[in-house]
mmCIF file of C-alpha atoms and ligand atoms in Angstrom:
data_model
loop_
_atom_site.group_PDB
_atom_site.id
_atom_site.type_symbol
_atom_site.label_atom_id
_atom_site.label_comp_id
_atom_site.label_asym_id
_atom_site.label_seq_id
_atom_site.Cartn_x
_atom_site.Cartn_y
_atom_site.Cartn_z
ATOM 1 C CA MET A 153 1.498 -15.634 -22.120
ATOM 2 C CA LEU A 154 -0.771 -18.206 -20.522
ATOM 3 C CA GLU A 155 -4.414 -17.501 -19.840
ATOM 4 C CA PRO A 156 -4.699 -14.418 -17.600
ATOM 5 C CA LEU A 157 -5.369 -14.603 -13.885
ATOM 6 C CA ILE A 158 -9.107 -14.132 -13.807
ATOM 7 C CA ASP A 159 -11.614 -14.517 -11.001
ATOM 8 C CA ALA A 160 -15.234 -15.630 -10.943
ATOM 9 C CA PHE A 161 -16.361 -12.017 -11.534
ATOM 10 C CA GLY A 162 -14.176 -11.528 -14.600
ATOM 11 C CA ARG A 163 -11.580 -9.346 -12.905
ATOM 12 C CA VAL A 164 -8.145 -9.755 -14.463
ATOM 13 C CA HIS A 165 -5.253 -9.634 -11.997
ATOM 14 C CA ASP A 166 -1.906 -8.158 -12.981
ATOM 15 C CA ASN A 167 -0.849 -6.403 -9.801
ATOM 16 C CA LEU A 168 1.084 -8.017 -6.942
ATOM 17 C CA ARG A 169 1.584 -6.508 -3.498
ATOM 18 C CA LEU A 170 4.698 -8.147 -2.135
ATOM 19 C CA SER A 171 5.274 -7.663 1.574
ATOM 20 C CA VAL A 172 8.927 -8.062 2.496
ATOM 21 C CA THR A 173 8.694 -7.793 6.289
ATOM 22 C CA ASP A 174 6.152 -7.396 9.089
ATOM 23 C CA ARG A 175 8.597 -5.248 11.116
ATOM 24 C CA CYS A 176 8.073 -1.529 11.377
ATOM 25 C CA ASN A 177 9.895 1.382 12.967
ATOM 26 C CA LEU A 178 6.613 3.228 13.613
ATOM 27 C CA ARG A 179 3.517 2.022 15.464
ATOM 28 C CA CYS A 180 0.732 3.858 13.647
ATOM 29 C CA VAL A 181 -2.401 3.541 15.747
ATOM 30 C CA TYR A 182 -4.641 2.700 12.807
ATOM 31 C CA CYS A 183 -2.312 -0.003 11.522
ATOM 32 C CA MET A 184 -0.734 -2.089 14.282
ATOM 33 C CA PRO A 185 -0.553 -2.616 18.040
ATOM 34 C CA GLU A 186 2.174 -1.030 20.180
ATOM 35 C CA ASP A 187 3.218 -4.392 21.584
ATOM 36 C CA VAL A 188 3.734 -6.775 18.772
ATOM 37 C CA THR A 189 5.609 -10.016 18.298
ATOM 38 C CA PHE A 190 7.255 -9.978 14.934
ATOM 39 C CA LEU A 191 7.742 -13.110 12.871
ATOM 40 C CA ASP A 192 10.891 -15.080 13.369
ATOM 41 C CA LYS A 193 13.261 -14.236 10.507
ATOM 42 C CA ALA A 194 13.437 -17.917 9.517
ATOM 43 C CA HIS A 195 9.778 -17.671 8.461
ATOM 44 C CA LEU A 196 10.363 -14.812 6.046
ATOM 45 C CA LEU A 197 10.704 -15.532 2.368
ATOM 46 C CA SER A 198 14.195 -14.889 1.047
ATOM 47 C CA PHE A 199 14.620 -12.456 -1.842
ATOM 48 C CA GLU A 200 15.334 -15.413 -4.119
ATOM 49 C CA GLU A 201 12.056 -17.071 -3.020
ATOM 50 C CA MET A 202 10.169 -13.839 -3.712
ATOM 51 C CA ALA A 203 11.758 -13.586 -7.154
ATOM 52 C CA HIS A 204 10.866 -17.247 -7.743
ATOM 53 C CA PHE A 205 7.219 -16.497 -6.949
ATOM 54 C CA VAL A 206 7.332 -13.572 -9.361
ATOM 55 C CA ARG A 207 8.890 -15.694 -12.110
ATOM 56 C CA VAL A 208 5.897 -18.054 -11.803
ATOM 57 C CA ALA A 209 3.304 -15.239 -11.517
ATOM 58 C CA VAL A 210 4.495 -13.185 -14.505
ATOM 59 C CA PRO A 211 3.549 -15.758 -17.167
ATOM 60 C CA LEU A 212 0.084 -15.764 -15.549
ATOM 61 C CA GLY A 213 -0.178 -12.047 -16.245
ATOM 62 C CA VAL A 214 1.344 -10.227 -13.267
ATOM 63 C CA ARG A 215 2.982 -7.051 -14.591
ATOM 64 C CA LYS A 216 3.149 -4.647 -11.683
ATOM 65 C CA ILE A 217 4.752 -5.203 -8.307
ATOM 66 C CA ARG A 218 4.601 -3.030 -5.219
ATOM 67 C CA LEU A 219 6.980 -3.753 -2.353
ATOM 68 C CA THR A 220 5.473 -3.086 1.025
ATOM 69 C CA GLY A 221 5.400 -4.271 4.614
ATOM 70 C CA GLY A 222 5.731 -3.594 7.597
ATOM 71 C CA GLU A 223 8.365 -1.118 6.644
ATOM 72 C CA PRO A 224 10.135 -2.462 3.544
ATOM 73 C CA LEU A 225 13.262 -0.357 4.090
ATOM 74 C CA LEU A 226 13.917 -2.282 7.313
ATOM 75 C CA ARG A 227 14.701 -5.322 5.207
ATOM 76 C CA ARG A 228 18.426 -5.127 4.572
ATOM 77 C CA GLU A 229 19.671 -4.947 0.990
ATOM 78 C CA ILE A 230 16.238 -4.150 -0.413
ATOM 79 C CA PRO A 231 17.851 -2.641 -3.564
ATOM 80 C CA SER A 232 19.117 -6.130 -4.412
ATOM 81 C CA LEU A 233 15.489 -7.390 -4.380
ATOM 82 C CA VAL A 234 14.525 -4.529 -6.704
ATOM 83 C CA ARG A 235 17.396 -5.555 -8.986
ATOM 84 C CA LEU A 236 16.323 -9.228 -8.939
ATOM 85 C CA LEU A 237 12.714 -8.354 -9.766
ATOM 86 C CA SER A 238 13.636 -5.828 -12.461
ATOM 87 C CA ALA A 239 15.530 -8.619 -14.217
ATOM 88 C CA VAL A 240 12.422 -10.821 -14.512
ATOM 89 C CA PRO A 241 11.226 -10.514 -18.147
ATOM 90 C CA GLY A 242 7.656 -9.202 -18.193
ATOM 91 C CA VAL A 243 7.828 -7.148 -14.996
ATOM 92 C CA GLU A 244 6.844 -3.697 -16.212
ATOM 93 C CA ASP A 245 6.634 -1.678 -13.058
ATOM 94 C CA ILE A 246 8.094 -1.858 -9.550
ATOM 95 C CA GLY A 247 6.935 0.529 -6.835
ATOM 96 C CA LEU A 248 7.594 0.752 -3.118
ATOM 97 C CA THR A 249 5.452 1.984 -0.245
ATOM 98 C CA THR A 250 7.390 3.297 2.750
ATOM 99 C CA ASN A 251 6.928 5.413 5.839
ATOM 100 C CA GLY A 252 9.917 7.418 4.600
ATOM 101 C CA LEU A 253 12.001 7.278 7.788
ATOM 102 C CA LEU A 254 14.874 5.481 6.050
ATOM 103 C CA LEU A 255 14.215 6.794 2.572
ATOM 104 C CA ALA A 256 16.845 9.544 2.411
ATOM 105 C CA PRO A 257 19.811 7.164 2.821
ATOM 106 C CA HIS A 258 18.303 4.529 0.487
ATOM 107 C CA ALA A 259 16.714 6.592 -2.296
ATOM 108 C CA GLN A 260 19.701 6.728 -4.658
ATOM 109 C CA ALA A 261 20.490 3.007 -4.316
ATOM 110 C CA LEU A 262 16.832 2.133 -4.920
ATOM 111 C CA HIS A 263 16.735 4.299 -8.024
ATOM 112 C CA ASP A 264 19.997 2.786 -9.274
ATOM 113 C CA ALA A 265 18.521 -0.695 -8.750
ATOM 114 C CA GLY A 266 15.575 0.100 -11.039
ATOM 115 C CA LEU A 267 12.885 1.459 -8.722
ATOM 116 C CA ARG A 268 10.967 4.255 -10.416
ATOM 117 C CA ARG A 269 8.030 4.971 -8.145
ATOM 118 C CA VAL A 270 7.702 5.477 -4.445
ATOM 119 C CA ASN A 271 4.710 6.153 -2.202
ATOM 120 C CA VAL A 272 5.465 7.719 1.154
ATOM 121 C CA SER A 273 2.973 7.564 4.003
ATOM 122 C CA LEU A 274 2.640 10.847 5.855
ATOM 123 C CA ASP A 275 -0.515 11.739 7.753
ATOM 124 C CA THR A 276 0.347 15.164 9.140
ATOM 125 C CA LEU A 277 2.886 17.987 9.008
ATOM 126 C CA ASP A 278 2.473 18.621 12.728
ATOM 127 C CA GLU A 279 5.063 17.007 14.999
ATOM 128 C CA GLY A 280 2.662 16.458 17.896
ATOM 129 C CA ARG A 281 0.069 14.747 15.740
ATOM 130 C CA PHE A 282 2.799 12.728 14.005
ATOM 131 C CA ARG A 283 3.841 11.398 17.425
ATOM 132 C CA ARG A 284 0.240 10.732 18.420
ATOM 133 C CA LEU A 285 -0.517 8.820 15.230
ATOM 134 C CA ALA A 286 2.805 7.018 14.746
ATOM 135 C CA ARG A 287 3.642 6.649 18.465
ATOM 136 C CA ARG A 288 7.200 7.582 17.463
ATOM 137 C CA ASP A 289 9.035 10.722 16.328
ATOM 138 C CA GLY A 290 10.359 11.167 12.840
ATOM 139 C CA LEU A 291 8.517 13.861 10.885
ATOM 140 C CA GLY A 292 11.782 15.612 9.907
ATOM 141 C CA GLN A 293 13.295 12.364 8.631
ATOM 142 C CA VAL A 294 10.219 11.613 6.539
ATOM 143 C CA LEU A 295 10.302 15.084 4.964
ATOM 144 C CA GLU A 296 14.001 14.611 4.164
ATOM 145 C CA GLY A 297 13.172 11.229 2.637
ATOM 146 C CA VAL A 298 10.464 12.723 0.411
ATOM 147 C CA ALA A 299 12.826 15.507 -0.753
ATOM 148 C CA GLU A 300 15.642 13.058 -1.472
ATOM 149 C CA ALA A 301 13.330 10.713 -3.389
ATOM 150 C CA LYS A 302 12.351 13.624 -5.615
ATOM 151 C CA ARG A 303 15.984 14.692 -6.033
ATOM 152 C CA VAL A 304 17.119 11.253 -7.245
ATOM 153 C CA GLY A 305 14.268 11.060 -9.766
ATOM 154 C CA LEU A 306 11.660 8.932 -7.987
ATOM 155 C CA ALA A 307 9.142 11.545 -9.048
ATOM 156 C CA PRO A 308 6.401 12.471 -8.718
ATOM 157 C CA VAL A 309 6.523 11.152 -5.167
ATOM 158 C CA LYS A 310 3.067 10.064 -4.076
ATOM 159 C CA VAL A 311 2.332 10.936 -0.470
ATOM 160 C CA ASN A 312 -0.395 8.890 1.230
ATOM 161 C CA ALA A 313 -2.296 10.154 4.259
ATOM 162 C CA VAL A 314 -4.863 8.179 6.253
ATOM 163 C CA ILE A 315 -7.371 10.654 7.641
ATOM 164 C CA ILE A 316 -9.185 9.973 10.917
ATOM 165 C CA ARG A 317 -11.977 12.245 12.040
ATOM 166 C CA GLY A 318 -11.136 14.242 15.134
ATOM 167 C CA VAL A 319 -7.475 13.202 14.901
ATOM 168 C CA ASN A 320 -5.938 14.556 11.698
ATOM 169 C CA ASP A 321 -8.809 15.807 9.543
ATOM 170 C CA VAL A 322 -7.336 19.248 10.238
ATOM 171 C CA ASP A 323 -4.289 18.127 8.232
ATOM 172 C CA VAL A 324 -6.085 17.659 4.921
ATOM 173 C CA VAL A 325 -5.700 21.282 3.823
ATOM 174 C CA PRO A 326 -2.086 21.813 5.029
ATOM 175 C CA LEU A 327 -1.008 18.526 3.418
ATOM 176 C CA ALA A 328 -2.751 19.393 0.152
ATOM 177 C CA ARG A 329 -1.131 22.861 0.089
ATOM 178 C CA TRP A 330 2.317 21.494 0.930
ATOM 179 C CA ALA A 331 2.161 18.754 -1.701
ATOM 180 C CA ARG A 332 0.963 21.168 -4.373
ATOM 181 C CA ARG A 333 3.749 23.623 -3.562
ATOM 182 C CA GLU A 334 6.465 20.920 -3.485
ATOM 183 C CA GLY A 335 5.258 19.093 -6.613
ATOM 184 C CA HIS A 336 4.239 15.852 -4.868
ATOM 185 C CA GLU A 337 1.038 13.972 -5.577
ATOM 186 C CA MET A 338 -1.048 13.841 -2.415
ATOM 187 C CA ARG A 339 -3.426 10.914 -1.910
ATOM 188 C CA PHE A 340 -5.894 10.883 0.933
ATOM 189 C CA ILE A 341 -7.013 7.500 2.228
ATOM 190 C CA GLU A 342 -10.180 6.697 4.130
ATOM 191 C CA TYR A 343 -9.565 4.978 7.443
ATOM 192 C CA MET A 344 -10.293 1.239 7.077
ATOM 193 C CA PRO A 345 -11.067 -1.479 9.673
ATOM 194 C CA ILE A 346 -7.779 -3.330 9.330
ATOM 195 C CA GLY A 347 -5.671 -2.057 12.231
ATOM 196 C CA ALA A 348 -5.388 -3.037 15.890
ATOM 197 C CA GLU A 349 -7.623 -0.263 17.243
ATOM 198 C CA PRO A 350 -11.383 -0.723 17.342
ATOM 199 C CA TRP A 351 -12.657 0.923 14.169
ATOM 200 C CA GLU A 352 -15.773 3.052 14.101
ATOM 201 C CA ARG A 353 -17.422 4.238 10.938
ATOM 202 C CA GLY A 354 -17.841 7.669 12.527
ATOM 203 C CA LYS A 355 -14.059 8.063 12.706
ATOM 204 C CA CYS A 356 -13.793 7.650 8.977
ATOM 205 C CA PHE A 357 -13.373 11.075 7.366
ATOM 206 C CA LEU A 358 -14.903 10.524 3.956
ATOM 207 C CA ALA A 359 -13.396 11.347 0.587
ATOM 208 C CA HIS A 360 -16.120 13.833 -0.320
ATOM 209 C CA GLU A 361 -15.462 15.714 2.928
ATOM 210 C CA MET A 362 -11.760 15.918 2.083
ATOM 211 C CA LEU A 363 -12.579 17.021 -1.453
ATOM 212 C CA ASP A 364 -14.903 19.761 -0.184
ATOM 213 C CA ALA A 365 -12.256 21.059 2.256
ATOM 214 C CA ILE A 366 -9.613 21.207 -0.469
ATOM 215 C CA GLU A 367 -11.884 22.850 -3.019
ATOM 216 C CA GLU A 368 -12.919 25.457 -0.491
ATOM 217 C CA ARG A 369 -9.465 26.288 0.877
ATOM 218 C CA VAL A 370 -6.847 25.202 -1.650
ATOM 219 C CA GLY A 371 -8.381 25.463 -5.103
ATOM 220 C CA PRO A 372 -11.042 24.104 -7.453
ATOM 221 C CA LEU A 373 -10.594 20.516 -8.629
ATOM 222 C CA ARG A 374 -11.808 18.620 -11.676
ATOM 223 C CA PRO A 375 -11.590 14.885 -12.414
ATOM 224 C CA ALA A 376 -8.109 14.215 -13.796
ATOM 225 C CA ALA A 377 -7.725 13.601 -17.494
ATOM 226 C CA GLY A 378 -6.700 10.081 -18.533
ATOM 227 C CA ARG A 379 -7.097 8.496 -15.147
ATOM 228 C CA ASP A 380 -6.772 4.721 -14.987
ATOM 229 C CA PRO A 381 -10.273 3.406 -14.183
ATOM 230 C CA ARG A 382 -8.672 0.405 -12.398
ATOM 231 C CA SER A 383 -6.646 2.614 -10.069
ATOM 232 C CA PRO A 384 -7.982 2.628 -6.515
ATOM 233 C CA ALA A 385 -7.458 6.399 -6.351
ATOM 234 C CA MET A 386 -10.050 8.827 -7.677
ATOM 235 C CA ASP A 387 -7.683 11.346 -9.207
ATOM 236 C CA PHE A 388 -8.457 15.051 -9.474
ATOM 237 C CA GLU A 389 -6.441 17.969 -10.772
ATOM 238 C CA TYR A 390 -6.155 21.660 -9.964
ATOM 239 C CA ASP A 391 -6.335 24.229 -12.753
ATOM 240 C CA ASP A 392 -2.513 24.139 -13.035
ATOM 241 C CA GLY A 393 -2.595 20.348 -13.642
ATOM 242 C CA ALA A 394 -1.248 19.378 -10.172
ATOM 243 C CA ARG A 395 -2.953 16.232 -8.973
ATOM 244 C CA VAL A 396 -4.586 14.997 -5.795
ATOM 245 C CA GLY A 397 -6.203 11.597 -5.267
ATOM 246 C CA PHE A 398 -8.691 10.018 -2.894
ATOM 247 C CA ILE A 399 -8.759 6.354 -1.943
ATOM 248 C CA ALA A 400 -12.321 5.902 -0.829
ATOM 249 C CA SER A 401 -12.237 2.260 0.222
ATOM 250 C CA VAL A 402 -15.148 2.772 2.614
ATOM 251 C CA SER A 403 -17.448 5.282 0.927
ATOM 252 C CA ARG A 404 -16.757 4.204 -2.692
ATOM 253 C CA PRO A 405 -15.243 0.719 -2.666
ATOM 254 C CA PHE A 406 -13.324 -0.099 -5.839
ATOM 255 C CA CYS A 407 -13.612 -3.900 -5.486
ATOM 256 C CA LYS A 408 -15.289 -4.187 -8.915
ATOM 257 C CA SER A 409 -12.079 -3.168 -10.617
ATOM 258 C CA CYS A 410 -9.662 -4.792 -8.177
ATOM 259 C CA ASN A 411 -6.675 -6.296 -9.976
ATOM 260 C CA ARG A 412 -4.498 -7.099 -6.928
ATOM 261 C CA LEU A 413 -3.196 -10.183 -5.222
ATOM 262 C CA ARG A 414 -0.946 -10.156 -2.170
ATOM 263 C CA LEU A 415 1.907 -12.236 -0.906
ATOM 264 C CA THR A 416 2.764 -11.793 2.770
ATOM 265 C CA CYS A 417 6.369 -11.793 3.926
ATOM 266 C CA ASP A 418 5.923 -15.316 5.307
ATOM 267 C CA GLY A 419 4.611 -16.657 2.028
ATOM 268 C CA LYS A 420 0.835 -16.534 2.453
ATOM 269 C CA LEU A 421 -1.156 -15.718 -0.647
ATOM 270 C CA ARG A 422 -4.190 -13.451 -0.110
ATOM 271 C CA ASN A 423 -6.687 -12.420 -2.759
ATOM 272 C CA CYS A 424 -7.958 -9.409 -0.792
ATOM 273 C CA LEU A 425 -6.702 -7.125 1.951
ATOM 274 C CA PHE A 426 -9.747 -8.260 3.926
ATOM 275 C CA ALA A 427 -9.533 -11.954 3.028
ATOM 276 C CA LEU A 428 -10.174 -14.339 5.911
ATOM 277 C CA ASP A 429 -8.425 -17.232 4.190
ATOM 278 C CA GLU A 430 -4.904 -17.361 2.924
ATOM 279 C CA VAL A 431 -2.856 -20.065 1.239
ATOM 280 C CA ASP A 432 0.634 -20.982 2.346
ATOM 281 C CA VAL A 433 2.836 -21.092 -0.760
ATOM 282 C CA LYS A 434 6.147 -21.198 1.092
ATOM 283 C CA PRO A 435 6.419 -25.005 0.846
ATOM 284 C CA LEU A 436 6.147 -24.683 -2.942
ATOM 285 C CA LEU A 437 9.041 -22.230 -2.914
ATOM 286 C CA ARG A 438 11.218 -23.803 -0.218
ATOM 287 C CA ALA A 439 10.747 -27.417 0.865
ATOM 288 C CA ALA A 440 9.452 -28.863 -2.395
ATOM 289 C CA PRO A 441 9.585 -26.279 -5.188
ATOM 290 C CA ASP A 442 6.957 -27.040 -7.795
ATOM 291 C CA ASP A 443 6.193 -24.297 -10.292
ATOM 292 C CA ALA A 444 3.230 -26.029 -11.919
ATOM 293 C CA ALA A 445 1.595 -26.588 -8.513
ATOM 294 C CA LEU A 446 2.365 -22.991 -7.510
ATOM 295 C CA ALA A 447 0.729 -21.668 -10.691
ATOM 296 C CA ARG A 448 -2.360 -23.793 -9.960
ATOM 297 C CA VAL A 449 -2.539 -22.471 -6.385
ATOM 298 C CA ILE A 450 -2.254 -18.857 -7.573
ATOM 299 C CA ARG A 451 -5.032 -19.386 -10.118
ATOM 300 C CA ALA A 452 -7.303 -21.093 -7.593
ATOM 301 C CA ASN A 453 -6.706 -18.354 -5.027
ATOM 302 C CA VAL A 454 -7.622 -15.622 -7.504
ATOM 303 C CA MET A 455 -10.650 -17.566 -8.713
ATOM 304 C CA ALA A 456 -11.926 -17.813 -5.123
ATOM 305 C CA LYS A 457 -11.864 -14.050 -4.579
ATOM 306 C CA TRP A 458 -15.014 -12.602 -3.088
ATOM 307 C CA GLU A 459 -17.057 -10.044 -4.926
ATOM 308 C CA GLY A 460 -16.100 -7.331 -2.444
ATOM 309 C CA HIS A 461 -14.618 -6.540 0.948
ATOM 310 C CA GLU A 462 -17.982 -6.317 2.820
ATOM 311 C CA ILE A 463 -16.878 -3.368 5.015
ATOM 312 C CA ASN A 464 -20.293 -1.852 4.461
ATOM 313 C CA SER A 465 -22.321 -4.971 5.254
ATOM 314 C CA ALA A 466 -23.311 -6.801 8.415
ATOM 315 C CA ARG A 467 -21.321 -9.760 7.091
ATOM 316 C CA PHE A 468 -18.026 -7.953 7.601
ATOM 317 C CA VAL A 469 -15.476 -9.843 9.691
ATOM 318 C CA LYS A 470 -12.153 -8.187 10.441
ATOM 319 C CA PRO A 471 -9.180 -10.346 9.423
ATOM 320 C CA GLU A 472 -6.929 -11.564 12.225
ATOM 321 C CA ARG A 473 -3.793 -10.152 10.664
ATOM 322 C CA THR A 474 -3.477 -6.427 11.073
ATOM 323 C CA MET A 475 -2.292 -4.282 8.186
ATOM 324 C CA HIS A 476 1.409 -4.353 9.051
ATOM 325 C CA ALA A 477 1.453 -8.164 8.794
ATOM 326 C CA ILE A 478 -0.512 -8.270 5.544
ATOM 327 C CA GLY A 479 1.229 -5.566 3.565
ATOM 328 C CA GLY A 480 -0.659 -2.399 2.725
HETATM 329 N N1 LIG B 725 5.414 1.007 6.217
HETATM 330 C C1 LIG B 725 4.997 1.376 4.909
HETATM 331 C C2 LIG B 725 4.210 2.656 4.934
HETATM 332 O O1 LIG B 725 4.048 3.229 6.004
HETATM 333 O O2 LIG B 725 3.802 3.102 3.871
HETATM 334 C C3 LIG B 725 4.236 0.309 4.152
HETATM 335 C C4 LIG B 725 3.199 -0.481 4.878
HETATM 336 S S1 LIG B 725 1.777 0.434 5.401
HETATM 337 C C5 LIG B 725 0.836 -0.874 6.132
HETATM 338 C C6 LIG B 725 0.986 0.735 3.859
HETATM 339 C C7 LIG B 725 -0.152 1.720 3.864
HETATM 340 O O3 LIG B 725 -1.225 1.210 4.602
HETATM 341 C C8 LIG B 725 0.199 3.070 4.446
HETATM 342 O O4 LIG B 725 -0.063 4.086 3.510
HETATM 343 C C9 LIG B 725 -0.745 3.159 5.616
HETATM 344 O O5 LIG B 725 -1.091 4.459 5.888
HETATM 345 C C10 LIG B 725 -1.905 2.310 5.150
HETATM 346 N N2 LIG B 725 -2.780 1.870 6.239
HETATM 347 C C11 LIG B 725 -2.440 1.178 7.340
HETATM 348 N N3 LIG B 725 -3.526 0.988 8.144
HETATM 349 C C12 LIG B 725 -4.564 1.569 7.520
HETATM 350 C C13 LIG B 725 -5.957 1.726 7.845
HETATM 351 N N4 LIG B 725 -6.479 1.241 8.980
HETATM 352 N N5 LIG B 725 -6.737 2.383 6.969
HETATM 353 C C14 LIG B 725 -6.234 2.885 5.810
HETATM 354 N N6 LIG B 725 -4.940 2.763 5.452
HETATM 355 C C15 LIG B 725 -4.112 2.128 6.298
#
């Protein structure tokens, strides 16, 4: 292997978030606007171009890939991308983040293609609040998707919920109970300033508040044994070993141990979810492929990464792209 992908703060990067589309079949209020112009399909990277990027990034140390979007299952033939990426020597782990609407019909094919881990986003078990948050219906389909993912062996399914104060903080306890009963790993995410709606710190229901509610009404928790210190989730376990995690991007930023880089579906390289600059690598994959130049661009992009996301400082500037167009 070549020298690892390291930034100016010594963080080693081995984790790639690969967004495959900016399209989505939901319109979650915290993520994207209702009226949105999606990218022209001609601008999207092809699966072969994505695999090409990965073949250049792996010798630099990338080991883990998470497919995301937009809604990745809207991209047709996504199992063939999983198959292409699984065949790249050195790729150790491929995961997928989905809203679950199309998961039931795709779960088996994804598993057969080599996918082993899936995260499903689900913010409530209440149909009315689902509609209010997602601006679409679909709770039943998501629950079917989660059950099918478990049945085909994509287990434990991780279920991610963004919690907004006054909107779905009442869902923390029901979601935690449901996940514990069904054997899924629930992960609660603090609401971040990356969507289309104006963000207010007061709307952010903090991880310690979620933890308190669960300890009081579901069961005592202790820090999970053997947790990966580089994982963004603070993992806890109940006395029976079932796990629950908290992604406290606002109250306990994990920038110091960040190991992620991101490639948007239109070929822009970003070294942080909140980055204000991005580098267009599509020309190096399409018009004039040049692997050595691509490797240099990836290294330079990682090296230029900021110390942290600045959400908690007066310097914070919200990126122009909203979450659906970056890849969460
Ligand atoms: N469509 C897929 C899904 O729903 O999981 C993948 C893309 S979505 C942008 C990825 C993740 O970003 C989801 O778990 C979503 O809840 C999270 N997300 C979007 N906007 C967010 C925000 N403002 N704060 C925290 N998490 C957010």
